[in-house]
Each structure stands twice: as C-alpha cells, then as structure tokens.
PDB file of C-alpha atoms in Angstrom:
ATOM      1  CA  UNK A   1     -36.739  97.589  80.607  1.00 48.00           C
ATOM      2  CA  UNK A   2     -33.300  97.426  78.994  1.00 48.00           C
ATOM      3  CA  UNK A   3     -31.691  97.645  82.431  1.00 49.00           C
ATOM      4  CA  UNK A   4     -33.775  94.647  83.609  1.00 46.00           C
ATOM      5  CA  UNK A   5     -32.726  92.617  80.616  1.00 50.00           C
ATOM      6  CA  UNK A   6     -29.119  93.696  81.052  1.00 50.00           C
ATOM      7  CA  UNK A   7     -29.073  92.796  84.752  1.00 49.00           C
ATOM      8  CA  UNK A   8     -30.698  89.371  84.308  1.00 48.00           C
ATOM      9  CA  UNK A   9     -28.650  88.157  81.336  1.00 51.00           C
ATOM     10  CA  UNK A  10     -25.446  87.365  83.338  1.00 51.00           C
ATOM     11  CA  UNK A  11     -27.472  85.097  85.680  1.00 49.00           C
ATOM     12  CA  UNK A  12     -29.002  83.270  82.766  1.00 49.00           C
ATOM     13  CA  UNK A  13     -25.620  82.914  81.139  1.00 49.00           C
ATOM     14  CA  UNK A  14     -24.142  81.578  84.364  1.00 49.00           C
ATOM     15  CA  UNK A  15     -26.879  78.944  84.627  1.00 54.00           C
ATOM     16  CA  UNK A  16     -26.488  77.915  81.011  1.00 53.00           C
ATOM     17  CA  UNK A  17     -22.676  77.609  81.232  1.00 59.00           C
ATOM     18  CA  UNK A  18     -22.227  76.285  84.730  1.00 59.00           C
ATOM     19  CA  UNK A  19     -18.693  75.108  85.500  1.00 63.00           C
ATOM     20  CA  UNK A  20     -18.210  72.772  88.460  1.00 64.00           C
ATOM     21  CA  UNK A  21     -15.986  74.351  91.076  1.00 67.00           C
ATOM     22  CA  UNK A  22     -13.409  72.465  93.166  1.00 68.00           C
ATOM     23  CA  UNK A  23     -15.136  70.835  96.110  1.00 64.00           C
ATOM     24  CA  UNK A  24     -18.472  70.497  94.296  1.00 65.00           C
ATOM     25  CA  UNK A  25     -17.842  66.873  93.295  1.00 64.00           C
ATOM     26  CA  UNK A  26     -20.471  64.395  94.543  1.00 64.00           C
ATOM     27  CA  UNK A  27     -19.423  62.139  97.372  1.00 63.00           C
ATOM     28  CA  UNK A  28     -17.819  58.878  96.264  1.00 64.00           C
ATOM     29  CA  UNK A  29     -19.933  55.887  97.155  1.00 61.00           C
ATOM     30  CA  UNK A  30     -18.009  53.625  99.472  1.00 64.00           C
ATOM     31  CA  UNK A  31     -19.631  50.331  98.496  1.00 64.00           C
ATOM     32  CA  UNK A  32     -22.055  49.246  95.799  1.00 69.00           C
ATOM     33  CA  UNK A  33     -25.704  49.092  96.684  1.00 69.00           C
ATOM     34  CA  UNK A  34     -26.844  45.488  96.878  1.00 73.00           C
ATOM     35  CA  UNK A  35     -30.521  44.699  96.615  1.00 70.00           C
ATOM     36  CA  UNK A  36     -31.770  42.264  99.216  1.00 74.00           C
ATOM     37  CA  UNK A  37     -33.458  39.289  97.635  1.00 76.00           C
ATOM     38  CA  UNK A  38     -36.686  38.078  99.084  1.00 77.00           C
ATOM     39  CA  UNK A  39     -36.648  34.490 100.368  1.00 75.00           C
ATOM     40  CA  UNK A  40     -37.920  32.033  97.787  1.00 79.00           C
ATOM     41  CA  UNK A  41     -40.000  29.871 100.091  1.00 78.00           C
ATOM     42  CA  UNK A  42     -41.405  27.812  97.226  1.00 82.00           C
ATOM     43  CA  UNK A  43     -37.913  26.825  96.088  1.00 84.00           C
ATOM     44  CA  UNK A  44     -36.858  26.008  99.635  1.00 84.00           C
ATOM     45  CA  UNK A  45     -39.851  23.730 100.230  1.00 86.00           C
ATOM     46  CA  UNK A  46     -39.423  22.035  96.836  1.00 88.00           C
ATOM     47  CA  UNK A  47     -35.727  21.485  97.534  1.00 86.00           C
ATOM     48  CA  UNK A  48     -36.400  19.888 100.915  1.00 86.00           C
ATOM     49  CA  UNK A  49     -39.058  17.604  99.433  1.00 89.00           C
ATOM     50  CA  UNK A  50     -36.762  16.531  96.586  1.00 90.00           C
ATOM     51  CA  UNK A  51     -33.880  15.844  98.984  1.00 92.00           C
ATOM     52  CA  UNK A  52     -36.145  13.861 101.303  1.00 89.00           C
ATOM     53  CA  UNK A  53     -37.485  11.713  98.457  1.00 89.00           C
ATOM     54  CA  UNK A  54     -33.981  11.108  97.124  1.00 88.00           C
ATOM     55  CA  UNK A  55     -32.744  10.129 100.591  1.00 87.00           C
ATOM     56  CA  UNK A  56     -35.634   7.700 101.015  1.00 85.00           C
ATOM     57  CA  UNK A  57     -34.935   6.112  97.645  1.00 82.00           C
ATOM     58  CA  UNK A  58     -31.207   5.743  98.358  1.00 81.00           C
ATOM     59  CA  UNK A  59     -31.920   4.268 101.775  1.00 78.00           C
ATOM     60  CA  UNK A  60     -34.438   1.763 100.376  1.00 76.00           C
ATOM     61  CA  UNK A  61     -32.000   0.585  97.701  1.00 76.00           C
ATOM     62  CA  UNK A  62     -29.020   0.517 100.031  1.00 75.00           C
ATOM     63  CA  UNK A  63     -30.893  -1.832 102.373  1.00 74.00           C
ATOM     64  CA  UNK A  64     -32.417  -3.933  99.567  1.00 77.00           C
ATOM     65  CA  UNK A  65     -30.821  -7.412  99.742  1.00 78.00           C
ATOM     66  CA  UNK A  66     -31.668  -8.095  96.088  1.00 75.00           C
ATOM     67  CA  UNK A  67     -29.260  -5.358  94.955  1.00 78.00           C
ATOM     68  CA  UNK A  68     -26.207  -7.301  96.223  1.00 82.00           C
ATOM     69  CA  UNK A  69     -23.982  -4.244  96.453  1.00 83.00           C
ATOM     70  CA  UNK A  70     -21.076  -6.418  97.503  1.00 84.00           C
ATOM     71  CA  UNK A  71     -21.073  -8.090  94.089  1.00 87.00           C
ATOM     72  CA  UNK A  72     -21.274  -4.680  92.396  1.00 88.00           C
ATOM     73  CA  UNK A  73     -18.205  -3.332  94.211  1.00 89.00           C
ATOM     74  CA  UNK A  74     -16.380  -6.622  93.647  1.00 90.00           C
ATOM     75  CA  UNK A  75     -16.672  -6.302  89.851  1.00 92.00           C
ATOM     76  CA  UNK A  76     -16.485  -2.518  89.604  1.00 92.00           C
ATOM     77  CA  UNK A  77     -12.729  -2.589  88.901  1.00 93.00           C
ATOM     78  CA  UNK A  78     -12.496  -6.109  87.613  1.00 92.00           C
ATOM     79  CA  UNK A  79      -9.861  -6.352  84.818  1.00 93.00           C
ATOM     80  CA  UNK A  80     -12.440  -7.735  82.379  1.00 93.00           C
ATOM     81  CA  UNK A  81     -14.774  -4.810  83.065  1.00 94.00           C
ATOM     82  CA  UNK A  82     -11.930  -2.293  82.774  1.00 95.00           C
ATOM     83  CA  UNK A  83     -10.979  -3.742  79.394  1.00 94.00           C
ATOM     84  CA  UNK A  84     -14.569  -3.239  78.305  1.00 94.00           C
ATOM     85  CA  UNK A  85     -14.428   0.391  79.500  1.00 95.00           C
ATOM     86  CA  UNK A  86     -11.291   0.895  77.392  1.00 94.00           C
ATOM     87  CA  UNK A  87     -12.967  -0.555  74.297  1.00 94.00           C
ATOM     88  CA  UNK A  88     -16.008   1.677  74.861  1.00 95.00           C
ATOM     89  CA  UNK A  89     -13.787   4.772  75.034  1.00 95.00           C
ATOM     90  CA  UNK A  90     -11.909   3.727  71.891  1.00 95.00           C
ATOM     91  CA  UNK A  91     -15.123   3.106  69.978  1.00 95.00           C
ATOM     92  CA  UNK A  92     -16.588   6.472  71.007  1.00 95.00           C
ATOM     93  CA  UNK A  93     -13.472   8.509  70.205  1.00 95.00           C
ATOM     94  CA  UNK A  94     -12.584   6.824  66.904  1.00 96.00           C
ATOM     95  CA  UNK A  95     -16.192   6.781  65.685  1.00 95.00           C
ATOM     96  CA  UNK A  96     -16.608  10.460  66.560  1.00 95.00           C
ATOM     97  CA  UNK A  97     -13.402  11.508  64.791  1.00 95.00           C
ATOM     98  CA  UNK A  98     -14.250   9.538  61.659  1.00 96.00           C
ATOM     99  CA  UNK A  99     -17.798  10.879  61.631  1.00 95.00           C
ATOM    100  CA  UNK A 100     -16.600  14.487  61.936  1.00 94.00           C
ATOM    101  CA  UNK A 101     -14.274  14.097  58.933  1.00 94.00           C
ATOM    102  CA  UNK A 102     -17.011  12.468  56.856  1.00 95.00           C
ATOM    103  CA  UNK A 103     -19.589  14.989  58.018  1.00 94.00           C
ATOM    104  CA  UNK A 104     -17.392  17.939  57.033  1.00 92.00           C
ATOM    105  CA  UNK A 105     -17.077  16.598  53.496  1.00 93.00           C
ATOM    106  CA  UNK A 106     -20.812  15.864  53.275  1.00 95.00           C
ATOM    107  CA  UNK A 107     -21.709  19.327  54.619  1.00 92.00           C
ATOM    108  CA  UNK A 108     -19.523  20.967  51.952  1.00 90.00           C
ATOM    109  CA  UNK A 109     -21.125  18.781  49.283  1.00 92.00           C
ATOM    110  CA  UNK A 110     -24.601  19.838  50.393  1.00 92.00           C
ATOM    111  CA  UNK A 111     -23.596  23.523  50.319  1.00 86.00           C
ATOM    112  CA  UNK A 112     -21.824  23.144  46.991  1.00 85.00           C
ATOM    113  CA  UNK A 113     -23.069  24.858  43.836  1.00 84.00           C
ATOM    114  CA  UNK A 114     -22.642  21.486  42.125  1.00 89.00           C
ATOM    115  CA  UNK A 115     -26.187  20.114  42.054  1.00 92.00           C
ATOM    116  CA  UNK A 116     -25.038  16.496  41.694  1.00 94.00           C
ATOM    117  CA  UNK A 117     -22.750  16.761  44.711  1.00 93.00           C
ATOM    118  CA  UNK A 118     -25.518  18.450  46.708  1.00 93.00           C
ATOM    119  CA  UNK A 119     -28.009  15.679  45.865  1.00 95.00           C
ATOM    120  CA  UNK A 120     -25.472  12.985  46.821  1.00 95.00           C
ATOM    121  CA  UNK A 121     -24.774  14.710  50.131  1.00 93.00           C
ATOM    122  CA  UNK A 122     -28.458  15.037  50.961  1.00 94.00           C
ATOM    123  CA  UNK A 123     -29.055  11.396  49.999  1.00 95.00           C
ATOM    124  CA  UNK A 124     -26.218  10.316  52.307  1.00 95.00           C
ATOM    125  CA  UNK A 125     -27.733  12.212  55.236  1.00 94.00           C
ATOM    126  CA  UNK A 126     -31.211  10.889  54.425  1.00 95.00           C
ATOM    127  CA  UNK A 127     -30.074   7.267  54.445  1.00 95.00           C
ATOM    128  CA  UNK A 128     -27.776   7.173  57.459  1.00 94.00           C
ATOM    129  CA  UNK A 129     -30.091   9.273  59.609  1.00 91.00           C
ATOM    130  CA  UNK A 130     -33.101   7.226  58.576  1.00 92.00           C
ATOM    131  CA  UNK A 131     -31.788   3.710  59.272  1.00 93.00           C
ATOM    132  CA  UNK A 132     -31.647   2.861  63.003  1.00 93.00           C
ATOM    133  CA  UNK A 133     -28.136   2.517  64.359  1.00 93.00           C
ATOM    134  CA  UNK A 134     -28.748  -0.992  65.660  1.00 93.00           C
ATOM    135  CA  UNK A 135     -29.854  -2.130  62.200  1.00 94.00           C
ATOM    136  CA  UNK A 136     -26.682  -0.652  60.717  1.00 93.00           C
ATOM    137  CA  UNK A 137     -24.565  -2.521  63.262  1.00 94.00           C
ATOM    138  CA  UNK A 138     -26.218  -5.808  62.284  1.00 93.00           C
ATOM    139  CA  UNK A 139     -25.921  -5.052  58.560  1.00 93.00           C
ATOM    140  CA  UNK A 140     -22.193  -4.400  58.703  1.00 92.00           C
ATOM    141  CA  UNK A 141     -21.574  -7.425  60.901  1.00 92.00           C
ATOM    142  CA  UNK A 142     -23.343  -9.633  58.331  1.00 91.00           C
ATOM    143  CA  UNK A 143     -21.716  -8.041  55.305  1.00 90.00           C
ATOM    144  CA  UNK A 144     -20.160 -11.404  54.415  1.00 87.00           C
ATOM    145  CA  UNK A 145     -23.596 -12.567  53.234  1.00 87.00           C
ATOM    146  CA  UNK A 146     -23.426 -10.035  50.380  1.00 86.00           C
ATOM    147  CA  UNK A 147     -19.664  -9.967  49.864  1.00 85.00           C
ATOM    148  CA  UNK A 148     -17.961 -13.194  51.004  1.00 85.00           C
ATOM    149  CA  UNK A 149     -14.587 -11.775  50.001  1.00 86.00           C
ATOM    150  CA  UNK A 150     -13.232  -8.204  49.994  1.00 82.00           C
ATOM    151  CA  UNK A 151      -9.959  -7.563  48.139  1.00 79.00           C
ATOM    152  CA  UNK A 152      -9.319 -11.272  48.110  1.00 80.00           C
ATOM    153  CA  UNK A 153      -9.701 -11.598  51.893  1.00 83.00           C
ATOM    154  CA  UNK A 154     -12.418 -13.383  53.829  1.00 85.00           C
ATOM    155  CA  UNK A 155     -14.950 -10.762  54.912  1.00 85.00           C
ATOM    156  CA  UNK A 156     -15.560 -12.361  58.307  1.00 83.00           C
ATOM    157  CA  UNK A 157     -11.874 -12.133  59.141  1.00 83.00           C
ATOM    158  CA  UNK A 158     -11.717  -8.488  58.054  1.00 85.00           C
ATOM    159  CA  UNK A 159     -14.849  -7.266  59.805  1.00 87.00           C
ATOM    160  CA  UNK A 160     -14.857  -8.269  63.450  1.00 87.00           C
ATOM    161  CA  UNK A 161     -17.434  -7.193  65.989  1.00 88.00           C
ATOM    162  CA  UNK A 162     -15.323  -4.146  66.902  1.00 91.00           C
ATOM    163  CA  UNK A 163     -14.776  -3.190  63.246  1.00 91.00           C
ATOM    164  CA  UNK A 164     -18.432  -3.606  62.326  1.00 92.00           C
ATOM    165  CA  UNK A 165     -19.466  -1.504  65.314  1.00 92.00           C
ATOM    166  CA  UNK A 166     -16.915   1.192  64.478  1.00 94.00           C
ATOM    167  CA  UNK A 167     -18.086   1.433  60.849  1.00 94.00           C
ATOM    168  CA  UNK A 168     -21.757   1.499  61.786  1.00 94.00           C
ATOM    169  CA  UNK A 169     -21.343   4.092  64.533  1.00 95.00           C
ATOM    170  CA  UNK A 170     -19.161   6.317  62.342  1.00 95.00           C
ATOM    171  CA  UNK A 171     -21.492   6.295  59.349  1.00 95.00           C
ATOM    172  CA  UNK A 172     -24.655   6.731  61.401  1.00 94.00           C
ATOM    173  CA  UNK A 173     -23.166   9.591  63.403  1.00 94.00           C
ATOM    174  CA  UNK A 174     -21.783  11.317  60.303  1.00 94.00           C
ATOM    175  CA  UNK A 175     -25.347  11.829  59.067  1.00 92.00           C
ATOM    176  CA  UNK A 176     -26.189  13.851  62.187  1.00 94.00           C
ATOM    177  CA  UNK A 177     -22.836  15.651  62.319  1.00 94.00           C
ATOM    178  CA  UNK A 178     -23.163  16.738  58.684  1.00 94.00           C
ATOM    179  CA  UNK A 179     -26.307  18.685  59.552  1.00 93.00           C
ATOM    180  CA  UNK A 180     -24.657  20.162  62.649  1.00 93.00           C
ATOM    181  CA  UNK A 181     -21.644  21.350  60.655  1.00 92.00           C
ATOM    182  CA  UNK A 182     -23.864  22.654  57.857  1.00 90.00           C
ATOM    183  CA  UNK A 183     -25.887  24.580  60.446  1.00 89.00           C
ATOM    184  CA  UNK A 184     -22.704  26.133  61.786  1.00 88.00           C
ATOM    185  CA  UNK A 185     -21.581  27.157  58.300  1.00 85.00           C
ATOM    186  CA  UNK A 186     -24.877  28.784  57.323  1.00 86.00           C
ATOM    187  CA  UNK A 187     -24.988  30.616  60.671  1.00 84.00           C
ATOM    188  CA  UNK A 188     -22.258  32.911  59.294  1.00 83.00           C
ATOM    189  CA  UNK A 189     -23.765  35.505  56.919  1.00 81.00           C
ATOM    190  CA  UNK A 190     -22.934  34.858  53.265  1.00 77.00           C
ATOM    191  CA  UNK A 191     -21.843  38.465  52.935  1.00 79.00           C
ATOM    192  CA  UNK A 192     -18.690  37.689  54.912  1.00 78.00           C
ATOM    193  CA  UNK A 193     -17.610  35.154  52.294  1.00 76.00           C
ATOM    194  CA  UNK A 194     -18.336  37.690  49.565  1.00 75.00           C
ATOM    195  CA  UNK A 195     -16.293  40.273  51.455  1.00 82.00           C
ATOM    196  CA  UNK A 196     -13.367  37.851  51.665  1.00 81.00           C
ATOM    197  CA  UNK A 197     -13.575  37.160  47.941  1.00 77.00           C
ATOM    198  CA  UNK A 198     -13.666  40.900  47.229  1.00 82.00           C
ATOM    199  CA  UNK A 199     -10.285  41.384  48.935  1.00 82.00           C
ATOM    200  CA  UNK A 200      -8.620  38.640  46.918  1.00 80.00           C
ATOM    201  CA  UNK A 201      -9.337  35.433  48.831  1.00 81.00           C
ATOM    202  CA  UNK A 202     -10.618  32.351  47.087  1.00 79.00           C
ATOM    203  CA  UNK A 203     -13.857  30.832  48.378  1.00 76.00           C
ATOM    204  CA  UNK A 204     -11.937  27.986  50.011  1.00 77.00           C
ATOM    205  CA  UNK A 205      -9.643  30.480  51.738  1.00 80.00           C
ATOM    206  CA  UNK A 206     -12.632  32.525  52.877  1.00 81.00           C
ATOM    207  CA  UNK A 207     -14.198  29.350  54.235  1.00 79.00           C
ATOM    208  CA  UNK A 208     -11.054  28.381  56.153  1.00 79.00           C
ATOM    209  CA  UNK A 209     -10.136  31.844  57.448  1.00 81.00           C
ATOM    210  CA  UNK A 210     -13.481  33.579  57.926  1.00 82.00           C
ATOM    211  CA  UNK A 211     -16.408  31.155  58.072  1.00 82.00           C
ATOM    212  CA  UNK A 212     -15.048  28.167  60.008  1.00 82.00           C
ATOM    213  CA  UNK A 213     -13.472  30.156  62.899  1.00 82.00           C
ATOM    214  CA  UNK A 214     -16.868  31.774  63.515  1.00 83.00           C
ATOM    215  CA  UNK A 215     -18.972  28.654  62.994  1.00 84.00           C
ATOM    216  CA  UNK A 216     -16.914  26.548  65.414  1.00 84.00           C
ATOM    217  CA  UNK A 217     -18.688  28.182  68.372  1.00 83.00           C
ATOM    218  CA  UNK A 218     -22.009  27.045  66.945  1.00 85.00           C
ATOM    219  CA  UNK A 219     -20.752  23.539  66.157  1.00 89.00           C
ATOM    220  CA  UNK A 220     -19.067  22.649  69.463  1.00 87.00           C
ATOM    221  CA  UNK A 221     -22.086  22.489  71.865  1.00 86.00           C
ATOM    222  CA  UNK A 222     -24.146  20.017  69.785  1.00 89.00           C
ATOM    223  CA  UNK A 223     -20.982  18.075  68.957  1.00 90.00           C
ATOM    224  CA  UNK A 224     -20.355  17.610  72.668  1.00 89.00           C
ATOM    225  CA  UNK A 225     -23.895  16.319  73.072  1.00 91.00           C
ATOM    226  CA  UNK A 226     -23.388  13.936  70.148  1.00 93.00           C
ATOM    227  CA  UNK A 227     -20.194  12.570  71.715  1.00 94.00           C
ATOM    228  CA  UNK A 228     -22.035  11.901  74.961  1.00 93.00           C
ATOM    229  CA  UNK A 229     -24.689  10.117  72.940  1.00 92.00           C
ATOM    230  CA  UNK A 230     -21.947   8.156  71.183  1.00 94.00           C
ATOM    231  CA  UNK A 231     -20.584   6.921  74.518  1.00 93.00           C
ATOM    232  CA  UNK A 232     -23.981   5.415  75.247  1.00 93.00           C
ATOM    233  CA  UNK A 233     -24.550   4.194  71.682  1.00 93.00           C
ATOM    234  CA  UNK A 234     -21.444   1.993  71.899  1.00 93.00           C
ATOM    235  CA  UNK A 235     -23.560  -0.375  73.996  1.00 93.00           C
ATOM    236  CA  UNK A 236     -25.348  -1.354  70.767  1.00 93.00           C
ATOM    237  CA  UNK A 237     -22.312  -3.319  69.590  1.00 93.00           C
ATOM    238  CA  UNK A 238     -22.952  -5.775  72.420  1.00 92.00           C
ATOM    239  CA  UNK A 239     -25.463  -7.540  70.132  1.00 92.00           C
ATOM    240  CA  UNK A 240     -22.544  -8.612  67.901  1.00 90.00           C
ATOM    241  CA  UNK A 241     -20.004  -9.213  70.675  1.00 86.00           C
ATOM    242  CA  UNK A 242     -18.088  -5.981  70.185  1.00 85.00           C
ATOM    243  CA  UNK A 243     -16.038  -6.439  73.399  1.00 87.00           C
ATOM    244  CA  UNK A 244     -17.356  -3.172  74.823  1.00 92.00           C
ATOM    245  CA  UNK A 245     -18.367  -2.541  78.432  1.00 93.00           C
ATOM    246  CA  UNK A 246     -21.856  -4.002  78.129  1.00 93.00           C
ATOM    247  CA  UNK A 247     -20.532  -7.062  76.284  1.00 93.00           C
ATOM    248  CA  UNK A 248     -18.043  -7.796  79.080  1.00 94.00           C
ATOM    249  CA  UNK A 249     -20.707  -7.322  81.734  1.00 94.00           C
ATOM    250  CA  UNK A 250     -23.041  -9.693  79.906  1.00 93.00           C
ATOM    251  CA  UNK A 251     -20.298 -12.309  79.678  1.00 93.00           C
ATOM    252  CA  UNK A 252     -19.739 -12.130  83.427  1.00 92.00           C
ATOM    253  CA  UNK A 253     -23.378 -12.327  84.500  1.00 90.00           C
ATOM    254  CA  UNK A 254     -23.892 -15.114  81.961  1.00 90.00           C
ATOM    255  CA  UNK A 255     -21.544 -17.182  84.129  1.00 89.00           C
ATOM    256  CA  UNK A 256     -22.505 -16.182  87.680  1.00 87.00           C
ATOM    257  CA  UNK A 257     -26.156 -15.123  87.004  1.00 88.00           C
ATOM    258  CA  UNK A 258     -25.691 -11.898  89.016  1.00 88.00           C
ATOM    259  CA  UNK A 259     -27.573  -9.899  86.415  1.00 89.00           C
ATOM    260  CA  UNK A 260     -28.706  -6.846  88.369  1.00 91.00           C
ATOM    261  CA  UNK A 261     -25.431  -6.159  90.258  1.00 91.00           C
ATOM    262  CA  UNK A 262     -23.451  -6.429  87.001  1.00 92.00           C
ATOM    263  CA  UNK A 263     -25.864  -4.113  85.198  1.00 93.00           C
ATOM    264  CA  UNK A 264     -25.376  -1.604  88.012  1.00 92.00           C
ATOM    265  CA  UNK A 265     -21.632  -1.827  87.324  1.00 94.00           C
ATOM    266  CA  UNK A 266     -22.311  -0.884  83.693  1.00 94.00           C
ATOM    267  CA  UNK A 267     -24.639   1.952  84.766  1.00 94.00           C
ATOM    268  CA  UNK A 268     -22.023   3.430  87.103  1.00 94.00           C
ATOM    269  CA  UNK A 269     -19.276   3.300  84.482  1.00 95.00           C
ATOM    270  CA  UNK A 270     -21.469   4.906  81.826  1.00 96.00           C
ATOM    271  CA  UNK A 271     -22.362   7.679  84.282  1.00 95.00           C
ATOM    272  CA  UNK A 272     -18.671   8.232  85.050  1.00 95.00           C
ATOM    273  CA  UNK A 273     -17.745   8.448  81.361  1.00 95.00           C
ATOM    274  CA  UNK A 274     -20.647  10.762  80.539  1.00 94.00           C
ATOM    275  CA  UNK A 275     -19.798  13.021  83.492  1.00 94.00           C
ATOM    276  CA  UNK A 276     -16.165  13.331  82.379  1.00 94.00           C
ATOM    277  CA  UNK A 277     -17.278  14.090  78.827  1.00 93.00           C
ATOM    278  CA  UNK A 278     -19.739  16.709  80.104  1.00 91.00           C
ATOM    279  CA  UNK A 279     -17.033  18.472  82.116  1.00 91.00           C
ATOM    280  CA  UNK A 280     -14.738  18.456  79.093  1.00 88.00           C
ATOM    281  CA  UNK A 281     -17.504  19.902  76.943  1.00 86.00           C
ATOM    282  CA  UNK A 282     -18.064  22.691  79.468  1.00 86.00           C
ATOM    283  CA  UNK A 283     -14.413  23.813  79.451  1.00 86.00           C
ATOM    284  CA  UNK A 284     -14.159  23.465  75.669  1.00 83.00           C
ATOM    285  CA  UNK A 285     -17.177  25.708  75.173  1.00 81.00           C
ATOM    286  CA  UNK A 286     -15.748  28.223  77.635  1.00 82.00           C
ATOM    287  CA  UNK A 287     -12.453  28.221  75.757  1.00 79.00           C
ATOM    288  CA  UNK A 288     -14.044  28.992  72.397  1.00 73.00           C
ATOM    289  CA  UNK A 289     -16.565  31.492  73.807  1.00 70.00           C
ATOM    290  CA  UNK A 290     -13.966  33.476  75.751  1.00 61.00           C
ATOM    291  CA  UNK A 291     -13.948  36.241  73.132  1.00 55.00           C
ATOM    292  CA  UNK A 292     -17.721  36.604  73.022  1.00 56.00           C
ATOM    293  CA  UNK A 293     -19.316  39.650  74.692  1.00 50.00           C
ATOM    294  CA  UNK A 294     -20.731  38.819  78.100  1.00 49.00           C
ATOM    295  CA  UNK A 295     -18.940  35.464  78.300  1.00 50.00           C
ATOM    296  CA  UNK A 296     -16.594  36.637  81.050  1.00 50.00           C
ATOM    297  CA  UNK A 297     -17.619  37.711  84.488  1.00 50.00           C
ATOM    298  CA  UNK A 298     -17.201  41.452  85.156  1.00 47.00           C
ATOM    299  CA  UNK A 299     -14.264  42.369  87.331  1.00 49.00           C
ATOM    300  CA  UNK A 300     -14.906  43.801  90.731  1.00 47.00           C
ATOM    301  CA  UNK A 301     -13.442  47.255  91.356  1.00 47.00           C
ATOM    302  CA  UNK A 302     -12.508  48.474  94.796  1.00 45.00           C
ATOM    303  CA  UNK A 303     -13.932  51.735  96.128  1.00 45.00           C
ATOM    304  CA  UNK A 304     -10.465  53.267  95.888  1.00 45.00           C
ATOM    305  CA  UNK A 305     -10.246  52.320  92.235  1.00 43.00           C
ATOM    306  CA  UNK A 306     -13.689  53.749  91.636  1.00 43.00           C
ATOM    307  CA  UNK A 307     -12.674  57.016  93.276  1.00 43.00           C
ATOM    308  CA  UNK A 308      -9.526  57.197  91.184  1.00 42.00           C
ATOM    309  CA  UNK A 309     -11.513  56.865  87.961  1.00 42.00           C
ATOM    310  CA  UNK A 310     -14.101  59.526  88.923  1.00 43.00           C
ATOM    311  CA  UNK A 311     -13.855  62.519  86.573  1.00 43.00           C
ATOM    312  CA  UNK A 312     -15.389  65.947  86.700  1.00 41.00           C
ATOM    313  CA  UNK A 313     -17.201  67.680  83.887  1.00 41.00           C
ATOM    314  CA  UNK A 314     -16.030  70.948  82.576  1.00 43.00           C
ATOM    315  CA  UNK A 315     -12.636  72.600  82.864  1.00 42.00           C
ATOM    316  CA  UNK A 316     -10.761  74.603  85.380  1.00 42.00           C
ATOM    317  CA  UNK A 317     -12.365  77.745  86.694  1.00 39.00           C
TER     318      UNK A 317
END
C-alpha cells in the first residue's frame, strides 16, 4: 500500500505543478475571428421606401412652378440677405456668451449657502424661463413706455431693435443655462469639494480646480443644443425690425411679393447655420471627452504584434 502511494505521488505532483515546455505554446491566431452579420432585410426595405418617398417629394417640388426656384437662387447670396445672416450670427454668439456669464453667476447663487442669494437666483430662473421669449423681446423694445429716459438719454435711441433683441435673448437664455450649469456642478460628488478643502484649498479654489473641469463635460452637450436653438430664436427679433435674416427676407418679399421663394432662402440659410453649429458641437464634445474611458476607438494590432506580445506561463524548465 505504501509502495502504491509512493509510486503515484510523483504523477500527482507533476499534474499539480505542470510547467509548459518549449514548443507547447498554442498556435498564434493569424487573424481575428469576425462574426458574419445576418442581413437586416427590414432595414433594407425601410431604407428603400424612405429614399423613394424622399425622391418623389424632391421631384414634385423641383417641378412645381409655384416654388420659383430661380428667384430663390437669385436672392440666396444677395448682399441684403448676407447682411441679415451676419446679424443673425452676431445675435446668436453675443446672446449666448452673455447668457453663459449670467447663468454661471445665477447657478452659484442658487447653490450658495446664503439663503437670500439662493432665493434670488431661483426667482431669476423662474421669471425668465416662465415668460415667453417673444414677449420679452416686445417688452424690452417698448421699455421707453416705462422709462422715457435712461441716464439722461432717450430710451428709444439707446435701445434699438438689435439691442432689444440682444437683451431679451440673453436674459431668456440665461434662465435655461443657469439650470444646465447647476446640473453640471451637482453632477460632481460633493465629497470631492470636501476632499479639496481638506488638503488646504478654499471652496472657490476647489470649485475652479476640481468641480468645473469635471462638470464641463456635462455642460457642453446641452449648451451646444441651446446655441442651435438660439440661432433659430434670433428670428423672433424680426417682429421689432432687428435687422436679422428673417427681417431682411421680409423686407425683400414685401417689395416684390415673392413670399415663398424668399422664405425658402431663409430656411436654407438657417439649415446651413445649424449644420455648421452641429458639426462644431460634435468636435467640441469629442475634444472634452477624449480622456473618458471608451471614448476612443481601440487600436488595431497586427498578427505579428499579437504574436510578439504572447507570453507563456511558468518559468524555464
């Protein structure tokens, strides 16, 4: 019995402590295995139907004499229209920048431990989010009814259509941006601020160095959407003659009565501006999300590289 146990123990030991010998390595796979996807016939049929319907619509409108495409292309790059496009871009950019600055202050007031400041911030957001933007445009344009003079100057001379539109758009947008920025700030756990304070930072320093760099990734996507919305909202200043794109188009078709072709000009320019803004938003998001896990595509390794990185378990014999 002892001899049986003595003779079988080396085999058991060898199995338990197996060491891979040279030449025992598994064969290196030459190419990755790629699963073959089954044809999505439903998607193919839906795609063909959608393309066919779109082609029919384009053809019907291209051959529609009431569209007057010649008039549309004639005014597409008209100097008056291009000036309106420039004013629209200025309104959108300046209003967005002003609203972001105001919104940052309001968001900090809402998050403040000062109850009075928090109530004021919440009241600001409540008012400017609650009043329609068009009403705000009209209110600011007619401010002279309440205040005929401001700082000794005639109010009507100080607040033009462009100025009234800029003020209204900035204040209305700041109410939405304040909530977006506040959402980005509270997305960072409060413990990180406490950790910054524990190592000697003030709360303002912790906010600037720890919280804001992390919250910016949360803030940018909705901010891009708000800017796109701002580009379209600039058309509201046309009711007060704000010299924007829609105002210029209305002035032209008020003279030649080519209403539909001129409106198509405005539609095409708004689509161009929104498309450019959307592309910019895409690259901006990619820039700020570059350090996030899974945001970059995995690199492809060659079979030779894969073979070079193959290791064997165990040591030398």
